[in-house]
PDB file of C-alpha atoms in Angstrom:
ATOM      1  CA  MET C1263     -28.154  -6.828  13.450  1.00 67.00           C
ATOM      2  CA  THR C1264     -29.266  -3.421  14.734  1.00 83.00           C
ATOM      3  CA  HIS C1265     -26.744  -0.669  14.109  1.00 92.00           C
ATOM      4  CA  LYS C1266     -26.192   1.589  17.074  1.00 96.00           C
ATOM      5  CA  ILE C1267     -24.387   4.612  18.378  1.00 98.00           C
ATOM      6  CA  ILE C1268     -22.842   4.586  21.842  1.00 98.00           C
ATOM      7  CA  ILE C1269     -22.974   7.828  23.812  1.00 99.00           C
ATOM      8  CA  LEU C1270     -20.386   7.955  26.584  1.00 98.00           C
ATOM      9  CA  ASP C1271     -21.670  10.233  29.330  1.00 98.00           C
ATOM     10  CA  PHE C1272     -19.136  12.332  31.217  1.00 98.00           C
ATOM     11  CA  GLY C1273     -21.813  13.919  33.393  1.00 96.00           C
ATOM     12  CA  SER C1274     -23.285  16.395  30.936  1.00 94.00           C
ATOM     13  CA  GLN C1275     -26.719  17.772  31.666  1.00 90.00           C
ATOM     14  CA  TYR C1276     -27.415  17.513  27.923  1.00 92.00           C
ATOM     15  CA  THR C1277     -26.637  13.838  27.276  1.00 97.00           C
ATOM     16  CA  GLN C1278     -30.334  12.965  27.066  1.00 97.00           C
ATOM     17  CA  LEU C1279     -30.811  15.699  24.440  1.00 94.00           C
ATOM     18  CA  ILE C1280     -27.969  14.231  22.385  1.00 96.00           C
ATOM     19  CA  ALA C1281     -29.629  10.806  22.598  1.00 98.00           C
ATOM     20  CA  ARG C1282     -32.966  12.274  21.578  1.00 97.00           C
ATOM     21  CA  ALA C1283     -31.428  13.913  18.510  1.00 93.00           C
ATOM     22  CA  VAL C1284     -29.807  10.615  17.496  1.00 95.00           C
ATOM     23  CA  ARG C1285     -33.090   8.764  17.958  1.00 97.00           C
ATOM     24  CA  GLU C1286     -35.010  11.406  15.996  1.00 94.00           C
ATOM     25  CA  ALA C1287     -32.668  10.531  13.121  1.00 91.00           C
ATOM     26  CA  ASN C1288     -34.016   6.968  13.447  1.00 94.00           C
ATOM     27  CA  VAL C1289     -30.752   5.611  14.819  1.00 95.00           C
ATOM     28  CA  TYR C1290     -30.661   3.366  17.869  1.00 97.00           C
ATOM     29  CA  CYS C1291     -28.358   4.586  20.625  1.00 98.00           C
ATOM     30  CA  GLU C1292     -27.334   3.657  24.125  1.00 98.00           C
ATOM     31  CA  ILE C1293     -26.015   5.941  26.855  1.00 98.00           C
ATOM     32  CA  LEU C1294     -23.216   4.450  28.949  1.00 98.00           C
ATOM     33  CA  PRO C1295     -21.219   5.968  31.812  1.00 98.00           C
ATOM     34  CA  TYR C1296     -17.792   6.956  30.461  1.00 97.00           C
ATOM     35  CA  GLY C1297     -16.024   4.410  32.689  1.00 94.00           C
ATOM     36  CA  LYS C1298     -18.099   1.408  31.624  1.00 95.00           C
ATOM     37  CA  TYR C1299     -16.181  -0.944  29.339  1.00 92.00           C
ATOM     38  CA  PHE C1300     -17.939  -2.107  26.187  1.00 93.00           C
ATOM     39  CA  GLU C1301     -16.910  -4.304  23.288  1.00 92.00           C
ATOM     40  CA  LEU C1302     -16.472  -2.526  19.967  1.00 93.00           C
ATOM     41  CA  SER C1303     -18.728  -4.978  18.187  1.00 93.00           C
ATOM     42  CA  ALA C1304     -19.658  -4.797  14.500  1.00 93.00           C
ATOM     43  CA  ASP C1305     -23.075  -3.293  15.293  1.00 95.00           C
ATOM     44  CA  ILE C1306     -21.528  -0.147  16.816  1.00 97.00           C
ATOM     45  CA  LYS C1307     -21.260   2.429  14.054  1.00 96.00           C
ATOM     46  CA  GLY C1308     -19.969   5.353  16.085  1.00 97.00           C
ATOM     47  CA  VAL C1309     -19.334   6.811  19.531  1.00 98.00           C
ATOM     48  CA  ILE C1310     -20.341  10.226  20.843  1.00 98.00           C
ATOM     49  CA  LEU C1311     -18.400  11.662  23.788  1.00 98.00           C
ATOM     50  CA  SER C1312     -20.624  13.994  25.830  1.00 98.00           C
ATOM     51  CA  GLY C1313     -19.844  17.210  27.606  1.00 94.00           C
ATOM     52  CA  SER C1314     -18.880  17.419  31.262  1.00 95.00           C
ATOM     53  CA  PRO C1315     -18.785  19.903  34.112  1.00 93.00           C
ATOM     54  CA  CYS C1316     -15.056  19.042  34.381  1.00 94.00           C
ATOM     55  CA  SER C1317     -12.073  20.406  32.521  1.00 95.00           C
ATOM     56  CA  VAL C1318      -9.813  17.985  30.654  1.00 96.00           C
ATOM     57  CA  ASN C1319      -6.969  19.684  32.521  1.00 96.00           C
ATOM     58  CA  ASP C1320      -8.366  18.903  35.987  1.00 95.00           C
ATOM     59  CA  ASP C1321      -6.525  16.441  38.180  1.00 94.00           C
ATOM     60  CA  ASN C1322      -8.409  13.142  37.872  1.00 94.00           C
ATOM     61  CA  ALA C1323     -10.408  14.412  34.866  1.00 96.00           C
ATOM     62  CA  PRO C1324     -12.641  11.665  33.470  1.00 97.00           C
ATOM     63  CA  THR C1325     -11.179  10.000  30.409  1.00 96.00           C
ATOM     64  CA  VAL C1326     -11.544   7.101  27.983  1.00 97.00           C
ATOM     65  CA  ASP C1327      -9.168   5.459  25.548  1.00 95.00           C
ATOM     66  CA  VAL C1328      -9.988   7.735  22.609  1.00 96.00           C
ATOM     67  CA  ALA C1329      -7.093   6.323  20.574  1.00 93.00           C
ATOM     68  CA  ARG C1330      -8.657   2.837  20.797  1.00 94.00           C
ATOM     69  CA  LEU C1331     -12.081   4.129  19.800  1.00 96.00           C
ATOM     70  CA  VAL C1332     -10.928   6.069  16.721  1.00 95.00           C
ATOM     71  CA  GLN C1333      -9.137   2.983  15.402  1.00 95.00           C
ATOM     72  CA  HIS C1334     -12.487   1.198  15.114  1.00 95.00           C
ATOM     73  CA  VAL C1335     -15.355   3.683  14.708  1.00 96.00           C
ATOM     74  CA  PRO C1336     -16.030   7.344  13.982  1.00 95.00           C
ATOM     75  CA  VAL C1337     -15.956   9.423  17.188  1.00 96.00           C
ATOM     76  CA  LEU C1338     -17.793  12.702  17.715  1.00 96.00           C
ATOM     77  CA  GLY C1339     -16.834  14.793  20.723  1.00 96.00           C
ATOM     78  CA  VAL C1340     -19.298  17.363  22.049  1.00 94.00           C
ATOM     79  CA  CYS C1341     -17.777  20.128  24.223  1.00 93.00           C
ATOM     80  CA  TYR C1342     -15.726  18.207  26.808  1.00 96.00           C
ATOM     81  CA  GLY C1343     -15.679  15.219  24.453  1.00 97.00           C
ATOM     82  CA  ALA C1344     -14.116  17.329  21.696  1.00 96.00           C
ATOM     83  CA  GLN C1345     -11.608  18.820  24.121  1.00 97.00           C
ATOM     84  CA  LEU C1346     -10.709  15.363  25.462  1.00 97.00           C
ATOM     85  CA  THR C1347     -10.234  14.040  21.931  1.00 97.00           C
ATOM     86  CA  ALA C1348      -8.037  16.998  20.995  1.00 97.00           C
ATOM     87  CA  LYS C1349      -5.879  16.666  24.112  1.00 97.00           C
ATOM     88  CA  VAL C1350      -5.469  12.873  23.898  1.00 95.00           C
ATOM     89  CA  MET C1351      -4.572  13.073  20.200  1.00 95.00           C
ATOM     90  CA  GLY C1352      -1.860  15.701  20.781  1.00 96.00           C
ATOM     91  CA  GLY C1353      -3.716  19.014  20.676  1.00 96.00           C
ATOM     92  CA  HIS C1354      -3.770  21.696  23.359  1.00 97.00           C
ATOM     93  CA  VAL C1355      -6.732  22.685  25.541  1.00 96.00           C
ATOM     94  CA  ASP C1356      -6.574  25.673  27.857  1.00 93.00           C
ATOM     95  CA  LYS C1357      -8.790  28.140  29.680  1.00 90.00           C
ATOM     96  CA  SER C1358     -10.675  30.511  27.399  1.00 86.00           C
ATOM     97  CA  ASN C1359     -10.146  34.232  27.749  1.00 83.00           C
ATOM     98  CA  LYS C1360     -13.729  34.416  29.015  1.00 80.00           C
ATOM     99  CA  ARG C1361     -16.392  31.947  30.091  1.00 82.00           C
ATOM    100  CA  GLU C1362     -19.211  31.602  27.565  1.00 78.00           C
ATOM    101  CA  TYR C1363     -22.719  30.635  28.568  1.00 81.00           C
ATOM    102  CA  GLY C1364     -26.033  30.976  26.786  1.00 84.00           C
ATOM    103  CA  ARG C1365     -27.432  31.076  23.285  1.00 90.00           C
ATOM    104  CA  ALA C1366     -25.168  31.345  20.298  1.00 89.00           C
ATOM    105  CA  HIS C1367     -25.476  31.037  16.533  1.00 91.00           C
ATOM    106  CA  LEU C1368     -23.447  28.592  14.470  1.00 87.00           C
ATOM    107  CA  HIS C1369     -20.951  29.763  11.926  1.00 86.00           C
ATOM    108  CA  LEU C1370     -20.097  26.854   9.626  1.00 86.00           C
ATOM    109  CA  GLN C1371     -16.491  26.891   8.498  1.00 85.00           C
ATOM    110  CA  HIS C1372     -16.727  23.660   6.489  1.00 80.00           C
ATOM    111  CA  SER C1373     -20.368  23.533   5.433  1.00 77.00           C
ATOM    112  CA  ASP C1374     -19.636  20.872   2.799  1.00 82.00           C
ATOM    113  CA  ASP C1375     -18.604  18.348   5.496  1.00 82.00           C
ATOM    114  CA  VAL C1376     -20.942  15.332   5.575  1.00 80.00           C
ATOM    115  CA  LEU C1377     -21.280  15.745   9.347  1.00 77.00           C
ATOM    116  CA  LEU C1378     -22.894  19.135   8.823  1.00 78.00           C
ATOM    117  CA  GLN C1379     -25.433  18.115   6.171  1.00 80.00           C
ATOM    118  CA  GLY C1380     -28.811  19.530   7.113  1.00 82.00           C
ATOM    119  CA  ILE C1381     -27.359  22.062   9.561  1.00 84.00           C
ATOM    120  CA  THR C1382     -28.377  25.600   8.736  1.00 86.00           C
ATOM    121  CA  GLU C1383     -25.888  28.466   8.951  1.00 89.00           C
ATOM    122  CA  GLY C1384     -26.864  30.610  11.919  1.00 90.00           C
ATOM    123  CA  SER C1385     -28.718  27.819  13.740  1.00 88.00           C
ATOM    124  CA  GLN C1386     -29.261  28.650  17.382  1.00 89.00           C
ATOM    125  CA  VAL C1387     -27.314  26.493  19.828  1.00 85.00           C
ATOM    126  CA  TRP C1388     -26.588  26.479  23.563  1.00 80.00           C
ATOM    127  CA  MET C1389     -23.054  26.893  24.880  1.00 80.00           C
ATOM    128  CA  SER C1390     -21.588  26.510  28.333  1.00 78.00           C
ATOM    129  CA  HIS C1391     -17.824  26.315  28.548  1.00 78.00           C
ATOM    130  CA  SER C1392     -14.726  27.907  29.977  1.00 87.00           C
ATOM    131  CA  ASP C1393     -12.048  25.944  28.094  1.00 92.00           C
ATOM    132  CA  SER C1394     -11.245  25.902  24.417  1.00 90.00           C
ATOM    133  CA  ILE C1395      -9.113  23.921  22.019  1.00 93.00           C
ATOM    134  CA  LYS C1396      -6.151  26.213  21.363  1.00 94.00           C
ATOM    135  CA  HIS C1397      -4.299  23.917  18.938  1.00 93.00           C
ATOM    136  CA  LEU C1398      -5.670  20.973  16.990  1.00 91.00           C
ATOM    137  CA  PRO C1399      -3.708  17.708  16.927  1.00 91.00           C
TER     138      PRO C1399
END
């Protein structure tokens, strides 16, 4: 059985870059449109929720059953995916005080987290967002 990661694409222009990073870690992954149903089979070891040009607060914002996913596999939300996860799980997402776009440098608040192993403090990243998670679930 080949272990795999599912990437649910909400229309992000960076979904292919996420997939490339997963594959560079020698992990098989598949990109699926967010609305496509898939079985949570034993070979799926995690799900990544991509970014989106939408806001989770938009009427008809794209969504998935995050509560179902987190019951079965680890879920990583990137930008919109993180905001969707926060909102669905009881957090609060709202407009940021200012839109942020461009290069930024990471500040690791929990550098001992297994998810952040190998990530260097101050790593350069790209950001493009106008919403933020105001309160965690």
